Amino acid sequence: MLRTIDLRGRVLSPAELLAVVPRADSARDEALVIAARIVDDVAVRGEEALREQAAQFDHVTDHAIAVPAAHLDEALDSLDPGVRAALEEAITRVRAASAAQVPAPVVTELGPGARVTQRWQPVRRVGLYVPGGKAVYPSSVVMNTVPAQVAGVREIALASPPQREFGGRVHPVILAAARLLGVTEVYAMGGAGAIGAFASGVASLGLDPVDVVTGPGNNFVASAKRAVAGRVGTDSEAGATEILVVADSGADPVLVAADLVSQAEHDEQASAVLVTDSTALADAVRAALPERVAATRHSERVAAAFEGPQSAVVLVDDLAQATAFSNAYAPEHLELHLADPRPQDFVNAGAVFVGPYTPVSLGDYLAGSNHVLPTGGQSRYGAGLSAATFLRPQQVIEYDREALRSVHDAIVTLAEAEALPAHGEAVTARFPA
């Protein structure tokens, strides 16, 4: 069910380690072409294109794309009390953790009368995407909305696919979560088309373009973000999910197997990788998987993910080699089932889950951390969704006359060195002879 890759006795470069377990690149390459075409179509034809896409992909016609306020109210009124309580707890925890991500202004005094202030300004308007194809994600409403609110964003628009089961409405639990958070601008539109609509706006729907688009999704959603980058800001390309578990001989194979299955149930393109120096653990995990996969609701989806080239058991010599592999692979989710986990050594991961009682599922819902994370190796240089996603650092410079005079000669000297004398003259003009 999971192929085995044996790296023992081999010394590999980061590039060679990365090539060991390929990601589903062919699917992503195809998605890039299709997503770009969909985004362009929405930019040109607006609502007409969105309705054609809904008919093709969601099997929905004649639905209200701009969600009426009554639909939000009805959804919250009918929300299961247990689900509401769980969402409220998640909101509380994510809000507390997100608040810690907002930097305070910092003033640097460089001399008498010379001051530079670093401040972080929220963007004005954002478009938040919540998937709704193979699963329903009210938790993603929380993970997208709360950091934007904490950052101080004034206008929040949310999109999720229309559901044929609900007459073309957004799934009621998604609507209820939005209403719980005070989000009133919601659109029943999905996939790459929704990302394109946020970026270009749709006048007939009253949808104005946004400044930043965020949210998880499949490869088409991730590719659409790449297509609109430059017109709007985006978070990381959070595509098909990934889990990498680094475990030693003391790990519980039942828990490792359960965690691999938990992420593979998202999508057939999900990546599930176990890295271990224990052949006994590898054998025990492999033995535990068939029964667990057969018993889970989405067994066919899980089996397809495990059988894909993006999933494997990787055997290594020791923890050092396991660490090197993990840092080269740069997973979305990293679990450490180790006697001495040393999370400080695992520097490339969207989020790190330490110990047997910190599964990825905790982070998906109630850890307080954000579950919108970079995939495809982007955690080498990118971060997960946070309040910082919606903030722009700015510098405010304030010099008085004497402070400027103190650097006059140096400015003129550098301006002359760069053959830009007017730069220096602009300073000299403030000090007439």
Tab-separated table of C-alpha atoms in Angstrom:
chain	number	residue	atom	x	y	z
A	1	MET	CA	0.000	0.000	0.000
A	2	LEU	CA	2.956	2.343	0.637
A	3	ARG	CA	6.091	1.758	-1.402
A	4	THR	CA	9.429	1.571	0.427
A	5	ILE	CA	12.440	3.730	-0.423
A	6	ASP	CA	15.671	2.631	1.237
A	7	LEU	CA	18.199	5.426	1.733
A	8	ARG	CA	20.383	3.564	4.197
A	9	GLY	CA	24.077	3.632	3.420
A	10	ARG	CA	23.686	6.461	0.923
A	11	VAL	CA	24.942	10.038	1.149
A	12	LEU	CA	22.643	12.290	-0.853
A	13	SER	CA	22.549	16.016	-1.569
A	14	PRO	CA	19.414	18.034	-0.756
A	15	ALA	CA	18.442	17.923	-4.437
A	16	GLU	CA	18.854	14.144	-4.525
A	17	LEU	CA	16.843	13.769	-1.320
A	18	LEU	CA	14.063	15.895	-2.774
A	19	ALA	CA	13.943	13.754	-5.919
A	20	VAL	CA	13.465	10.583	-3.878
A	21	VAL	CA	9.756	11.155	-3.213
A	22	PRO	CA	8.266	13.116	-6.096
A	23	ARG	CA	5.190	15.196	-5.629
A	24	ALA	CA	2.223	14.951	-7.987
A	25	ASP	CA	3.806	17.421	-10.409
A	26	SER	CA	2.025	16.242	-13.558
A	27	ALA	CA	-1.343	16.963	-11.976
A	28	ARG	CA	-0.122	20.373	-10.840
A	29	ASP	CA	1.276	21.253	-14.283
A	30	GLU	CA	-2.064	20.411	-15.881
A	31	ALA	CA	-3.880	22.450	-13.239
A	32	LEU	CA	-1.749	25.510	-14.015
A	33	VAL	CA	-2.890	25.588	-17.635
A	34	ILE	CA	-6.561	25.014	-16.847
A	35	ALA	CA	-6.660	27.442	-13.898
A	36	ALA	CA	-5.102	30.261	-15.917
A	37	ARG	CA	-7.734	29.799	-18.623
A	38	ILE	CA	-10.566	29.860	-16.060
A	39	VAL	CA	-9.194	32.987	-14.364
A	40	ASP	CA	-8.919	34.802	-17.698
A	41	ASP	CA	-12.458	33.768	-18.647
A	42	VAL	CA	-13.867	35.253	-15.435
A	43	ALA	CA	-11.919	38.478	-15.973
A	44	VAL	CA	-13.468	38.853	-19.450
A	45	ARG	CA	-16.997	37.486	-19.031
A	46	GLY	CA	-17.632	37.841	-15.307
A	47	GLU	CA	-20.866	36.339	-13.994
A	48	GLU	CA	-21.597	34.502	-17.247
A	49	ALA	CA	-18.323	32.596	-16.924
A	50	LEU	CA	-18.957	31.825	-13.250
A	51	ARG	CA	-22.376	30.361	-14.043
A	52	GLU	CA	-20.983	28.181	-16.812
A	53	GLN	CA	-18.260	26.944	-14.464
A	54	ALA	CA	-20.832	26.183	-11.753
A	55	ALA	CA	-22.862	24.133	-14.212
A	56	GLN	CA	-19.777	22.239	-15.382
A	57	PHE	CA	-17.982	21.609	-12.103
A	58	ASP	CA	-20.668	21.878	-9.415
A	59	HIS	CA	-23.700	20.748	-11.468
A	60	VAL	CA	-25.642	23.803	-10.301
A	61	THR	CA	-27.617	26.348	-12.336
A	62	ASP	CA	-29.710	29.462	-11.637
A	63	HIS	CA	-28.366	29.831	-8.104
A	64	ALA	CA	-27.813	33.033	-6.136
A	65	ILE	CA	-24.081	33.675	-6.447
A	66	ALA	CA	-24.215	36.629	-4.045
A	67	VAL	CA	-25.560	34.947	-0.919
A	68	PRO	CA	-28.609	36.710	0.612
A	69	ALA	CA	-28.365	37.665	4.274
A	70	ALA	CA	-31.374	35.450	4.994
A	71	HIS	CA	-29.404	32.360	3.977
A	72	LEU	CA	-26.712	33.194	6.530
A	73	ASP	CA	-29.261	33.744	9.286
A	74	GLU	CA	-31.110	30.521	8.481
A	75	ALA	CA	-27.883	28.546	8.513
A	76	LEU	CA	-26.832	29.832	11.932
A	77	ASP	CA	-30.314	29.275	13.380
A	78	SER	CA	-30.245	25.622	12.268
A	79	LEU	CA	-26.627	24.900	13.226
A	80	ASP	CA	-26.155	21.921	15.510
A	81	PRO	CA	-25.376	23.218	19.037
A	82	GLY	CA	-22.394	20.890	19.380
A	83	VAL	CA	-20.886	22.120	16.110
A	84	ARG	CA	-21.514	25.711	17.156
A	85	ALA	CA	-19.763	25.176	20.495
A	86	ALA	CA	-16.775	23.555	18.764
A	87	LEU	CA	-16.526	26.410	16.265
A	88	GLU	CA	-16.720	28.998	19.032
A	89	GLU	CA	-13.882	27.257	20.874
A	90	ALA	CA	-11.810	27.161	17.696
A	91	ILE	CA	-12.473	30.873	17.122
A	92	THR	CA	-11.339	31.708	20.655
A	93	ARG	CA	-8.117	29.731	20.315
A	94	VAL	CA	-7.200	30.932	16.822
A	95	ARG	CA	-7.957	34.530	17.799
A	96	ALA	CA	-5.617	34.309	20.800
A	97	ALA	CA	-2.779	32.778	18.777
A	98	SER	CA	-3.290	35.188	15.860
A	99	ALA	CA	-3.144	38.232	18.137
A	100	ALA	CA	0.442	37.299	18.975
A	101	GLN	CA	1.315	37.661	15.275
A	102	VAL	CA	0.604	41.401	15.076
A	103	PRO	CA	3.819	43.351	15.704
A	104	ALA	CA	3.732	46.533	17.740
A	105	PRO	CA	5.075	49.705	16.091
A	106	VAL	CA	8.800	50.194	16.691
A	107	VAL	CA	10.492	53.587	16.757
A	108	THR	CA	14.241	53.793	16.102
A	109	GLU	CA	15.993	57.000	17.166
A	110	LEU	CA	19.054	57.384	14.923
A	111	GLY	CA	20.102	60.668	16.481
A	112	PRO	CA	18.600	63.905	17.728
A	113	GLY	CA	15.619	64.694	15.500
A	114	ALA	CA	16.134	61.566	13.362
A	115	ARG	CA	13.466	58.948	13.701
A	116	VAL	CA	12.283	55.917	11.683
A	117	THR	CA	9.054	54.193	12.721
A	118	GLN	CA	8.240	50.666	11.609
A	119	ARG	CA	4.487	50.092	11.450
A	120	TRP	CA	2.267	47.350	10.050
A	121	GLN	CA	-0.796	48.419	8.089
A	122	PRO	CA	-3.663	46.040	7.216
A	123	VAL	CA	-4.820	45.747	3.637
A	124	ARG	CA	-8.263	47.220	3.014
A	125	ARG	CA	-10.116	44.306	1.421
A	126	VAL	CA	-9.570	40.542	1.236
A	127	GLY	CA	-11.141	37.550	-0.490
A	128	LEU	CA	-11.171	34.338	1.532
A	129	TYR	CA	-11.670	30.982	-0.157
A	130	VAL	CA	-13.168	27.984	1.638
A	131	PRO	CA	-13.184	24.632	-0.216
A	132	GLY	CA	-16.368	22.633	-0.527
A	133	GLY	CA	-15.822	19.815	-2.978
A	134	LYS	CA	-14.865	16.488	-1.411
A	135	ALA	CA	-15.391	17.745	2.139
A	136	VAL	CA	-16.928	20.627	4.065
A	137	TYR	CA	-14.553	22.954	5.904
A	138	PRO	CA	-16.159	25.325	8.422
A	139	SER	CA	-12.793	25.213	10.181
A	140	SER	CA	-11.288	26.962	7.135
A	141	VAL	CA	-13.784	29.794	7.600
A	142	VAL	CA	-12.270	30.265	11.044
A	143	MET	CA	-8.662	29.915	9.877
A	144	ASN	CA	-9.104	32.492	7.097
A	145	THR	CA	-11.367	34.999	8.789
A	146	VAL	CA	-9.968	35.338	12.298
A	147	PRO	CA	-6.401	36.384	11.302
A	148	ALA	CA	-7.842	38.949	8.876
A	149	GLN	CA	-10.050	40.385	11.612
A	150	VAL	CA	-7.187	40.443	14.097
A	151	ALA	CA	-4.995	42.237	11.542
A	152	GLY	CA	-7.649	44.948	11.202
A	153	VAL	CA	-8.925	44.258	7.670
A	154	ARG	CA	-12.073	46.339	7.059
A	155	GLU	CA	-13.737	44.407	4.232
A	156	ILE	CA	-13.901	40.612	4.170
A	157	ALA	CA	-15.512	38.675	1.315
A	158	LEU	CA	-15.795	34.902	1.425
A	159	ALA	CA	-16.404	32.352	-1.332
A	160	SER	CA	-17.238	28.653	-1.269
A	161	PRO	CA	-18.643	26.369	-3.985
A	162	PRO	CA	-22.400	26.077	-4.505
A	163	GLN	CA	-23.749	22.691	-3.425
A	164	ARG	CA	-26.221	20.791	-5.612
A	165	GLU	CA	-27.449	18.986	-2.497
A	166	PHE	CA	-28.567	22.344	-1.079
A	167	GLY	CA	-30.127	23.820	-4.205
A	168	GLY	CA	-27.057	25.780	-5.231
A	169	ARG	CA	-26.467	27.348	-1.832
A	170	VAL	CA	-23.131	27.309	-0.053
A	171	HIS	CA	-23.062	24.461	2.450
A	172	PRO	CA	-25.100	25.595	5.482
A	173	VAL	CA	-22.340	24.863	7.989
A	174	ILE	CA	-19.992	27.128	6.006
A	175	LEU	CA	-22.656	29.830	6.003
A	176	ALA	CA	-23.260	29.394	9.719
A	177	ALA	CA	-19.547	29.733	10.489
A	178	ALA	CA	-19.384	32.916	8.399
A	179	ARG	CA	-22.405	34.358	10.183
A	180	LEU	CA	-20.904	33.414	13.545
A	181	LEU	CA	-17.847	35.480	12.653
A	182	GLY	CA	-19.850	38.431	11.367
A	183	VAL	CA	-18.951	37.928	7.691
A	184	THR	CA	-21.859	39.168	5.580
A	185	GLU	CA	-20.357	39.284	2.056
A	186	VAL	CA	-20.440	35.676	0.858
A	187	TYR	CA	-20.452	34.229	-2.675
A	188	ALA	CA	-21.485	30.804	-3.941
A	189	MET	CA	-18.601	30.246	-6.329
A	190	GLY	CA	-15.809	27.725	-6.307
A	191	GLY	CA	-12.396	26.696	-7.549
A	192	ALA	CA	-10.182	28.747	-9.830
A	193	GLY	CA	-13.169	30.834	-10.921
A	194	ALA	CA	-13.669	32.143	-7.397
A	195	ILE	CA	-10.018	33.180	-7.167
A	196	GLY	CA	-10.311	34.943	-10.513
A	197	ALA	CA	-13.502	36.706	-9.430
A	198	PHE	CA	-11.841	38.021	-6.289
A	199	ALA	CA	-8.894	39.322	-8.306
A	200	SER	CA	-10.828	41.033	-11.118
A	201	GLY	CA	-14.167	41.755	-9.438
A	202	VAL	CA	-17.606	41.050	-10.929
A	203	ALA	CA	-19.644	44.212	-11.356
A	204	SER	CA	-22.986	42.484	-11.908
A	205	LEU	CA	-22.650	40.788	-8.527
A	206	GLY	CA	-21.489	43.884	-6.673
A	207	LEU	CA	-18.167	42.119	-6.069
A	208	ASP	CA	-15.292	44.594	-5.945
A	209	PRO	CA	-11.714	43.414	-6.526
A	210	VAL	CA	-9.787	42.523	-3.382
A	211	ASP	CA	-6.242	43.324	-2.306
A	212	VAL	CA	-5.332	39.848	-1.024
A	213	VAL	CA	-6.699	36.361	-1.745
A	214	THR	CA	-6.176	33.532	0.746
A	215	GLY	CA	-7.381	30.043	1.514
A	216	PRO	CA	-6.699	26.370	0.908
A	217	GLY	CA	-7.990	24.256	-1.953
A	218	ASN	CA	-7.027	21.709	-4.567
A	219	ASN	CA	-4.326	22.109	-7.199
A	220	PHE	CA	-6.629	24.253	-9.353
A	221	VAL	CA	-7.153	26.749	-6.535
A	222	ALA	CA	-3.421	26.838	-5.810
A	223	SER	CA	-2.671	27.330	-9.506
A	224	ALA	CA	-5.261	30.095	-9.792
A	225	LYS	CA	-3.431	32.003	-7.060
A	226	ARG	CA	-0.308	31.840	-9.180
A	227	ALA	CA	-2.305	33.128	-12.151
A	228	VAL	CA	-3.537	36.217	-10.269
A	229	ALA	CA	-0.283	36.960	-8.432
A	230	GLY	CA	0.872	40.456	-9.273
A	231	ARG	CA	-2.679	41.745	-9.552
A	232	VAL	CA	-3.442	40.843	-5.947
A	233	GLY	CA	-1.478	39.505	-3.024
A	234	THR	CA	-1.853	35.827	-2.166
A	235	ASP	CA	-0.918	33.540	0.670
A	236	SER	CA	1.049	30.363	0.000
A	237	GLU	CA	-0.238	27.957	-2.630
A	238	ALA	CA	-1.988	25.608	-0.242
A	239	GLY	CA	-2.740	22.744	-2.623
A	240	ALA	CA	-3.165	19.007	-2.070
A	241	THR	CA	-2.282	18.208	1.522
A	242	GLU	CA	0.958	16.624	2.765
A	243	ILE	CA	2.016	14.839	5.930
A	244	LEU	CA	5.534	13.696	6.729
A	245	VAL	CA	6.011	11.644	9.906
A	246	VAL	CA	9.513	11.203	11.325
A	247	ALA	CA	9.463	8.344	13.808
A	248	ASP	CA	11.900	6.124	15.692
A	249	SER	CA	11.565	2.626	17.133
A	250	GLY	CA	9.672	3.888	20.176
A	251	ALA	CA	6.799	5.322	18.143
A	252	ASP	CA	3.348	3.756	18.282
A	253	PRO	CA	2.651	2.274	14.816
A	254	VAL	CA	-1.119	2.486	15.337
A	255	LEU	CA	-0.926	6.249	15.909
A	256	VAL	CA	1.428	6.764	12.976
A	257	ALA	CA	-0.893	4.796	10.698
A	258	ALA	CA	-3.922	6.737	11.932
A	259	ASP	CA	-2.221	10.061	11.243
A	260	LEU	CA	-1.154	9.061	7.733
A	261	VAL	CA	-4.731	8.016	6.952
A	262	SER	CA	-6.153	11.216	8.432
A	263	GLN	CA	-4.451	13.385	5.839
A	264	ALA	CA	-4.764	10.971	2.917
A	265	GLU	CA	-8.551	11.162	3.205
A	266	HIS	CA	-8.453	14.735	1.870
A	267	ASP	CA	-7.570	13.909	-1.724
A	268	GLU	CA	-6.200	11.222	-4.038
A	269	GLN	CA	-3.230	13.521	-4.636
A	270	ALA	CA	-2.446	13.855	-0.922
A	271	SER	CA	1.111	12.998	0.083
A	272	ALA	CA	1.689	10.647	3.023
A	273	VAL	CA	5.314	9.917	3.900
A	274	LEU	CA	6.857	8.061	6.844
A	275	VAL	CA	10.583	8.493	7.513
A	276	THR	CA	12.152	6.126	10.034
A	277	ASP	CA	15.385	4.378	10.971
A	278	SER	CA	13.432	1.402	12.334
A	279	THR	CA	12.490	-1.387	9.930
A	280	ALA	CA	10.372	-2.884	12.719
A	281	LEU	CA	8.296	0.286	12.968
A	282	ALA	CA	8.012	0.532	9.184
A	283	ASP	CA	6.742	-3.059	9.007
A	284	ALA	CA	4.296	-2.484	11.870
A	285	VAL	CA	2.865	0.668	10.279
A	286	ARG	CA	2.532	-1.049	6.929
A	287	ALA	CA	0.767	-3.971	8.615
A	288	ALA	CA	-1.645	-1.644	10.422
A	289	LEU	CA	-2.694	0.292	7.340
A	290	PRO	CA	-4.917	-2.140	5.366
A	291	GLU	CA	-7.431	-2.673	8.160
A	292	ARG	CA	-7.516	1.009	9.041
A	293	VAL	CA	-7.903	2.069	5.421
A	294	ALA	CA	-10.685	-0.452	4.814
A	295	ALA	CA	-12.590	0.785	7.877
A	296	THR	CA	-12.503	4.506	7.063
A	297	ARG	CA	-15.313	6.238	5.162
A	298	HIS	CA	-13.113	7.458	2.295
A	299	SER	CA	-11.150	4.231	1.890
A	300	GLU	CA	-10.875	4.446	-1.896
A	301	ARG	CA	-9.540	7.997	-1.733
A	302	VAL	CA	-7.017	7.043	0.954
A	303	ALA	CA	-5.850	3.972	-0.946
A	304	ALA	CA	-5.344	6.030	-4.098
A	305	ALA	CA	-3.240	8.572	-2.188
A	306	PHE	CA	-1.100	5.830	-0.639
A	307	GLU	CA	-0.552	4.148	-3.985
A	308	GLY	CA	0.496	7.365	-5.722
A	309	PRO	CA	4.153	8.228	-6.364
A	310	GLN	CA	3.911	11.060	-3.828
A	311	SER	CA	3.568	8.666	-0.839
A	312	ALA	CA	6.137	6.267	0.635
A	313	VAL	CA	7.938	4.772	3.607
A	314	VAL	CA	11.511	6.084	3.619
A	315	LEU	CA	14.156	4.090	5.517
A	316	VAL	CA	17.152	6.054	6.802
A	317	ASP	CA	20.308	5.271	8.789
A	318	ASP	CA	19.700	7.639	11.680
A	319	LEU	CA	17.986	10.772	12.916
A	320	ALA	CA	20.499	13.015	11.166
A	321	GLN	CA	19.566	11.559	7.789
A	322	ALA	CA	15.872	11.773	8.670
A	323	THR	CA	16.309	15.447	9.539
A	324	ALA	CA	18.155	16.140	6.291
A	325	PHE	CA	15.412	14.417	4.296
A	326	SER	CA	12.648	16.343	6.056
A	327	ASN	CA	14.365	19.695	5.547
A	328	ALA	CA	14.887	18.940	1.856
A	329	TYR	CA	11.284	17.779	1.397
A	330	ALA	CA	9.839	20.756	3.342
A	331	PRO	CA	6.410	19.267	4.104
A	332	GLU	CA	3.185	21.081	4.823
A	333	HIS	CA	2.650	19.084	8.041
A	334	LEU	CA	5.537	17.507	9.950
A	335	GLU	CA	4.937	15.131	12.868
A	336	LEU	CA	7.815	14.128	15.165
A	337	HIS	CA	7.295	10.787	16.926
A	338	LEU	CA	10.764	10.690	18.461
A	339	ALA	CA	12.269	10.065	21.886
A	340	ASP	CA	14.340	13.241	21.409
A	341	PRO	CA	12.337	15.276	18.873
A	342	ARG	CA	14.570	18.385	18.658
A	343	PRO	CA	12.053	20.473	16.689
A	344	GLN	CA	14.626	23.263	16.391
A	345	ASP	CA	16.526	21.103	13.869
A	346	PHE	CA	13.530	20.681	11.568
A	347	VAL	CA	13.573	24.110	9.995
A	348	ASN	CA	11.513	23.577	6.816
A	349	ALA	CA	7.872	22.770	7.494
A	350	GLY	CA	4.548	24.583	7.333
A	351	ALA	CA	3.822	23.466	10.899
A	352	VAL	CA	5.622	21.089	13.257
A	353	PHE	CA	3.642	18.744	15.528
A	354	VAL	CA	5.730	17.405	18.396
A	355	GLY	CA	4.986	14.153	20.208
A	356	PRO	CA	2.315	11.451	20.115
A	357	TYR	CA	-0.394	13.703	21.547
A	358	THR	CA	-0.018	16.455	18.939
A	359	PRO	CA	-1.521	15.040	15.735
A	360	VAL	CA	-2.109	17.120	12.621
A	361	SER	CA	-5.840	16.790	13.307
A	362	LEU	CA	-5.332	18.956	16.394
A	363	GLY	CA	-3.865	21.689	14.207
A	364	ASP	CA	-6.684	21.298	11.710
A	365	TYR	CA	-9.218	22.329	14.317
A	366	LEU	CA	-8.366	23.380	17.855
A	367	ALA	CA	-4.632	23.825	18.458
A	368	GLY	CA	-4.935	27.578	17.972
A	369	SER	CA	-2.445	27.418	15.092
A	370	ASN	CA	-3.563	28.001	11.501
A	371	HIS	CA	-4.203	25.081	9.169
A	372	VAL	CA	-3.741	26.995	5.892
A	373	LEU	CA	-0.133	26.033	5.177
A	374	PRO	CA	2.313	25.978	2.232
A	375	THR	CA	2.513	22.775	0.188
A	376	GLY	CA	4.768	21.560	-2.607
A	377	GLY	CA	8.005	22.409	-0.780
A	378	GLN	CA	7.099	26.081	-0.374
A	379	SER	CA	7.734	25.956	3.366
A	380	ARG	CA	11.422	26.375	2.473
A	381	TYR	CA	10.650	30.037	1.831
A	382	GLY	CA	6.966	30.629	2.600
A	383	ALA	CA	4.805	30.773	5.700
A	384	GLY	CA	1.356	29.595	6.627
A	385	LEU	CA	-1.622	31.905	6.839
A	386	SER	CA	-1.458	34.313	9.776
A	387	ALA	CA	-2.314	37.857	10.732
A	388	ALA	CA	0.923	38.833	8.983
A	389	THR	CA	-0.584	37.711	5.656
A	390	PHE	CA	-2.905	40.711	5.825
A	391	LEU	CA	-0.346	43.248	7.064
A	392	ARG	CA	2.141	45.392	5.146
A	393	PRO	CA	5.237	46.693	6.915
A	394	GLN	CA	5.754	50.413	6.309
A	395	GLN	CA	8.467	52.854	7.329
A	396	VAL	CA	7.651	56.368	8.468
A	397	ILE	CA	10.690	58.686	8.328
A	398	GLU	CA	10.869	61.951	10.308
A	399	TYR	CA	14.003	64.150	10.293
A	400	ASP	CA	14.200	67.744	11.480
A	401	ARG	CA	16.476	70.394	9.933
A	402	GLU	CA	19.537	69.697	12.037
A	403	ALA	CA	19.193	65.933	11.660
A	404	LEU	CA	19.133	66.328	7.870
A	405	ARG	CA	22.095	68.731	8.012
A	406	SER	CA	24.117	66.087	9.870
A	407	VAL	CA	23.902	63.691	6.889
A	408	HIS	CA	23.950	66.348	4.114
A	409	ASP	CA	27.514	65.784	3.002
A	410	ALA	CA	27.185	61.984	2.957
A	411	ILE	CA	24.016	62.182	0.836
A	412	VAL	CA	25.678	64.521	-1.670
A	413	THR	CA	28.727	62.272	-1.847
A	414	LEU	CA	26.659	59.148	-2.561
A	415	ALA	CA	24.477	61.005	-5.083
A	416	GLU	CA	27.586	62.094	-6.993
A	417	ALA	CA	29.004	58.556	-6.838
A	418	GLU	CA	25.814	57.252	-8.432
A	419	ALA	CA	25.729	60.033	-11.059
A	420	LEU	CA	22.436	61.300	-9.677
A	421	PRO	CA	23.374	64.834	-8.661
A	422	ALA	CA	19.789	66.074	-8.396
A	423	HIS	CA	19.384	63.766	-5.407
A	424	GLY	CA	22.042	65.721	-3.573
A	425	GLU	CA	20.744	69.040	-4.857
A	426	ALA	CA	17.329	68.282	-3.334
A	427	VAL	CA	19.021	68.180	0.068
A	428	THR	CA	21.304	71.155	-0.538
A	429	ALA	CA	18.287	73.257	-1.555
A	430	ARG	CA	17.119	73.088	2.051
A	431	PHE	CA	20.268	74.851	3.244
A	432	PRO	CA	20.712	77.992	1.092
A	433	ALA	CA	23.978	79.793	1.581
